[in-house]
XYZ file of C-alpha atoms in Angstrom:
346
model
C 0.002 -0.058 -0.178
C 2.739 2.343 0.694
C 5.931 1.073 -0.988
C 7.969 4.153 -0.594
C 7.122 4.818 2.907
C 10.115 5.132 5.419
C 9.525 4.942 9.547
C 11.402 7.561 10.980
C 11.831 5.756 14.167
C 12.436 2.046 14.579
C 12.504 0.352 18.016
C 12.597 -3.383 18.699
C 13.507 -5.862 21.094
C 14.222 -9.668 21.286
C 13.357 -11.253 17.728
C 12.158 -7.765 16.875
C 15.871 -6.596 17.171
C 16.537 -8.603 14.226
C 13.885 -7.198 12.070
C 14.457 -3.698 13.148
C 18.298 -4.162 12.462
C 17.648 -5.097 8.708
C 14.739 -2.412 8.247
C 17.105 0.307 9.781
C 20.365 -0.619 7.668
C 18.614 -1.634 4.324
C 18.959 1.429 1.920
C 15.651 0.874 0.068
C 11.904 2.230 1.047
C 9.408 -0.030 2.714
C 8.951 -2.457 0.017
C 12.162 -3.487 -0.521
C 12.896 -3.608 3.029
C 9.781 -5.545 3.637
C 11.147 -8.125 0.711
C 14.608 -8.321 2.150
C 13.183 -9.092 5.584
C 10.695 -11.953 4.510
C 13.667 -13.245 2.614
C 15.830 -13.342 5.489
C 13.232 -15.431 7.726
C 12.750 -17.702 4.568
C 16.340 -18.495 4.670
C 16.467 -19.061 8.495
C 16.770 -22.677 9.826
C 17.664 -23.937 13.091
C 21.022 -24.526 12.305
C 21.344 -20.916 11.501
C 20.407 -20.059 15.078
C 22.067 -22.707 17.366
C 24.158 -25.664 17.311
C 21.519 -28.452 16.973
C 23.493 -31.527 16.051
C 22.736 -34.349 18.563
C 25.991 -34.942 19.778
C 27.087 -31.312 20.287
C 23.767 -30.834 22.088
C 23.904 -33.754 24.483
C 27.782 -33.045 25.030
C 26.863 -29.325 26.084
C 24.049 -30.179 28.372
C 26.534 -32.806 30.117
C 28.923 -29.889 30.917
C 26.034 -27.943 32.176
C 25.329 -30.975 34.510
C 28.811 -31.267 35.352
C 28.934 -27.662 36.231
C 25.902 -27.933 38.602
C 27.227 -30.917 40.454
C 30.936 -31.389 40.414
C 32.309 -28.030 38.832
C 33.518 -27.578 35.508
C 36.903 -29.574 34.683
C 40.013 -27.498 34.212
C 40.288 -28.737 30.744
C 36.634 -27.734 29.714
C 35.265 -24.130 29.215
C 32.258 -23.105 30.918
C 28.962 -22.869 29.020
C 26.526 -20.383 29.927
C 23.361 -21.152 27.955
C 21.729 -24.745 26.792
C 22.712 -23.894 23.193
C 25.485 -22.449 21.379
C 24.524 -19.370 19.092
C 27.507 -18.689 17.337
C 25.683 -19.874 13.961
C 23.188 -16.970 14.591
C 25.851 -14.325 14.812
C 27.317 -15.966 11.591
C 23.876 -15.959 9.814
C 23.314 -12.020 10.692
C 26.694 -11.114 9.467
C 25.755 -12.758 6.017
C 22.156 -11.372 6.188
C 22.956 -7.700 7.188
C 25.886 -7.853 4.818
C 28.267 -7.008 7.889
C 31.988 -7.948 7.765
C 33.232 -6.776 11.075
C 30.139 -6.551 13.140
C 29.055 -2.904 12.315
C 25.827 -1.733 10.641
C 26.916 1.053 8.399
C 23.643 1.344 6.543
C 21.974 2.673 9.813
C 24.328 5.778 9.709
C 23.741 6.102 5.868
C 19.957 6.388 6.185
C 20.242 8.995 8.998
C 22.930 10.904 7.090
C 20.292 10.841 4.108
C 17.615 11.791 6.317
C 15.546 8.544 5.690
C 15.858 7.624 9.303
C 15.898 9.760 12.432
C 16.625 7.166 15.093
C 16.650 3.407 15.950
C 16.824 1.839 19.359
C 17.310 -1.864 20.663
C 16.735 -2.923 24.008
C 18.309 -5.480 26.051
C 18.797 -6.322 29.990
C 21.997 -5.721 31.688
C 22.580 -8.737 34.192
C 25.319 -6.523 35.956
C 23.119 -3.947 37.082
C 19.670 -5.602 36.502
C 18.424 -2.586 34.429
C 16.778 -2.455 31.196
C 19.271 -0.698 28.836
C 18.153 0.908 25.452
C 20.996 1.330 23.078
C 20.243 3.862 20.338
C 21.550 5.658 17.444
C 20.476 8.914 15.857
C 18.467 11.848 16.990
C 16.701 11.174 20.525
C 17.265 14.185 22.473
C 14.099 13.475 24.381
C 15.001 9.799 24.861
C 18.547 10.765 26.304
C 16.753 13.259 28.892
C 14.023 11.344 30.323
C 13.698 7.726 29.393
C 11.891 5.462 31.903
C 14.822 3.155 31.006
C 18.355 3.743 30.983
C 19.428 4.828 27.365
C 22.958 4.825 25.727
C 24.008 6.431 22.431
C 26.345 4.286 20.321
C 26.545 3.049 17.119
C 24.368 -0.230 16.911
C 26.353 -3.361 15.683
C 25.394 -7.167 15.442
C 26.469 -7.389 19.147
C 23.462 -5.430 20.241
C 21.263 -7.555 18.240
C 22.544 -10.866 19.639
C 22.265 -9.194 23.100
C 18.574 -8.309 22.641
C 17.600 -11.589 21.440
C 19.298 -13.527 23.851
C 16.645 -15.773 25.293
C 17.344 -16.236 29.247
C 18.879 -19.408 30.156
C 18.333 -20.994 26.553
C 20.676 -18.824 24.721
C 24.158 -17.444 26.447
C 24.468 -13.912 27.627
C 26.223 -11.415 25.359
C 29.151 -9.193 26.319
C 29.047 -5.463 25.228
C 31.839 -3.676 26.723
C 32.314 -4.447 30.440
C 28.681 -5.833 31.064
C 26.794 -8.935 29.990
C 23.308 -8.568 28.357
C 20.390 -10.774 27.714
C 17.013 -10.602 26.011
C 15.394 -7.098 26.204
C 11.882 -8.180 27.108
C 13.009 -9.333 30.532
C 11.647 -6.686 33.007
C 10.869 -4.385 30.091
C 8.154 -2.662 31.793
C 7.459 0.138 29.094
C 8.297 -1.385 25.658
C 6.665 1.640 23.892
C 8.733 4.273 25.910
C 11.700 4.154 23.144
C 9.374 4.905 20.389
C 7.462 7.620 22.683
C 10.373 9.253 24.028
C 12.379 9.316 20.786
C 9.324 11.854 19.660
C 7.044 9.770 17.618
C 3.688 11.258 17.345
C 2.341 8.032 16.235
C 3.205 4.566 17.036
C 2.398 1.218 14.916
C 3.190 -1.559 17.407
C 3.470 -5.148 16.124
C 2.769 -7.972 18.766
C 3.087 -11.616 18.474
C 0.433 -12.021 21.169
C -2.952 -13.391 20.117
C -5.562 -12.035 22.630
C -8.313 -14.861 21.772
C -9.995 -17.115 24.304
C -7.638 -19.648 26.134
C -8.776 -22.995 24.526
C -5.659 -24.998 25.666
C -5.970 -25.480 29.383
C -2.801 -26.570 31.252
C -2.702 -30.136 32.547
C -3.093 -29.953 36.366
C -3.151 -33.536 37.871
C 0.780 -33.525 38.318
C 3.250 -30.748 39.173
C 4.148 -28.458 36.158
C 6.949 -29.485 33.985
C 9.751 -27.217 33.358
C 8.405 -26.355 29.843
C 5.062 -25.222 31.643
C 6.956 -23.018 34.233
C 9.281 -21.379 31.136
C 5.971 -21.049 29.104
C 4.444 -19.059 32.176
C 7.446 -16.869 32.787
C 7.951 -16.079 29.116
C 4.395 -15.324 28.866
C 4.637 -12.814 31.613
C 7.884 -11.299 30.326
C 7.414 -11.048 26.658
C 3.661 -10.408 26.134
C 2.018 -8.947 29.323
C 4.313 -5.889 29.538
C 3.156 -4.719 26.095
C -0.492 -5.150 26.804
C -0.078 -3.389 29.949
C 1.843 -0.441 28.413
C -0.778 -0.222 25.451
C -3.563 0.183 28.089
C -1.740 2.848 29.998
C -0.886 4.814 26.806
C -4.706 4.546 25.925
C -5.484 6.060 29.349
C -3.012 8.658 29.002
C -4.305 9.525 25.593
C -7.808 9.919 26.880
C -6.632 12.143 29.704
C -4.763 14.260 27.280
C -7.799 14.706 25.124
C -10.066 15.794 28.090
C -7.528 17.798 29.689
C -6.705 21.665 28.505
C -3.304 22.119 27.377
C -2.045 23.982 30.748
C -3.009 20.856 33.067
C -1.750 18.156 30.798
C 1.793 18.385 32.600
C 3.582 17.060 29.317
C 1.264 14.303 28.688
C 0.124 14.185 24.722
C -2.486 12.368 22.718
C -0.084 9.743 20.741
C -1.738 7.694 17.985
C -1.479 4.259 18.696
C -2.253 1.097 16.466
C -1.571 -2.437 17.848
C -1.401 -5.449 15.339
C -1.521 -8.695 16.877
C -2.029 -12.363 15.038
C -5.312 -13.601 14.381
C -4.363 -16.962 15.603
C -2.432 -18.509 18.637
C 1.041 -18.551 17.130
C 2.102 -20.421 20.121
C -0.664 -23.397 19.451
C 0.746 -23.514 15.865
C 4.257 -24.191 17.302
C 2.976 -27.000 19.149
C 1.412 -28.498 16.303
C 4.460 -28.613 14.739
C 6.634 -29.934 17.607
C 7.591 -32.958 15.998
C 9.548 -31.095 13.215
C 12.337 -30.648 15.376
C 15.693 -32.259 14.692
C 15.656 -35.696 16.827
C 17.484 -34.899 19.458
C 16.221 -31.598 20.248
C 12.571 -32.947 19.858
C 13.586 -35.582 22.606
C 15.219 -32.843 24.817
C 12.011 -30.781 24.602
C 9.839 -33.661 25.666
C 11.870 -34.091 28.581
C 11.381 -30.521 29.318
C 7.476 -31.273 29.200
C 6.808 -29.339 25.979
C 3.722 -32.080 25.385
C 1.857 -30.956 28.293
C 0.302 -27.653 27.147
C -0.938 -27.045 23.585
C -0.256 -23.228 23.773
C 3.553 -23.191 24.150
C 5.172 -19.894 24.520
C 8.480 -21.252 24.984
C 8.576 -23.600 21.900
C 7.286 -20.713 19.643
C 10.470 -18.619 20.821
C 12.593 -21.613 19.429
C 10.671 -22.804 16.482
C 13.240 -21.617 14.071
C 11.368 -24.209 11.245
C 10.626 -24.005 7.595
C 7.145 -24.840 7.872
C 6.340 -22.695 10.912
C 8.094 -19.683 9.615
C 6.120 -20.125 6.051
C 2.866 -20.381 8.267
C 3.760 -17.123 10.123
C 4.447 -15.221 6.850
C 1.077 -16.356 5.332
C -0.755 -15.500 8.687
C 0.590 -12.133 8.714
C -0.168 -11.411 4.974
C -3.760 -12.352 5.631
C -4.017 -10.322 8.736
C -2.300 -7.482 7.148
C -4.932 -7.535 4.377
C -7.818 -7.582 6.867
C -6.318 -4.499 8.583
C -5.703 -2.620 5.330
C -8.815 0.127 6.116
C -7.369 0.419 9.639
C -3.700 0.854 8.297
C -5.179 3.282 5.788
C -6.614 5.547 8.266
C -3.702 5.216 10.731
C -1.298 6.490 7.871
C -3.211 9.002 5.997
C -5.175 10.951 9.002
């Protein structure tokens, strides 16, 4: 609908950091950016994200077990995540056309006036604080961000940090600190866009708000997968819902109060796009598509207990699943076309 459109502000967290880094560094307008982004995901396989070969996975888990029981033998290097994500780093270097980890396309778009600012969010394990790394013109973000903000040229290391799933992926070092997935403790996910200066926000969520038709088995104590699913849901989905509700309340107050009584509040146009289907349930139906060893380990964690599996959906880098998500997104986009038109043009 808008092939030449360019978003002046781009913010992302977790897997969204991968999307945002490509959109921000690609030199084309929206249609070309979108085509490139879709091609990136279509090329992605589990082996491009983490080492999934059976012996390697089992050996890594044995090392973790040894660390927890007898300590790490001097001849073995400690591991800090269930999987090795070096393949993801290599994939991002290729997909984002980066030789040294830098993303020069971001600054080129800023210099050309196509982009004002881009921000990626991660969690600092050293301080326990949410950190928003940004590049570009973000005076308000620097002055009053509800999360700590750091101005820096963004790199693949920042993308890796923002998308480092807790416990499953190892933490990522940036300078003298270690970081993990930015969705953890992210109380205000809309804040980076709002405080960058945006007057309207298009937020894309992966949280389906339909009825819960997949009750958890309660006859036995919850499995690790059930516990992780609850944690992931609370960490990655609930915060955006709360922040959206809060912004709508503030918008209502800003519209009803006279200018002199708003105390800095302003009415910001907000549109939230959500999937029309439960993508976690889609992941559950395709759980047998994992490589055999990984599928076995997932079963040991208890992924068969619940049919809507947020944890499973976060690691389902599998061709059939990705294609189904792309098709679902295209259908939902067509259904939302009238609302999108009103959002962009009024």
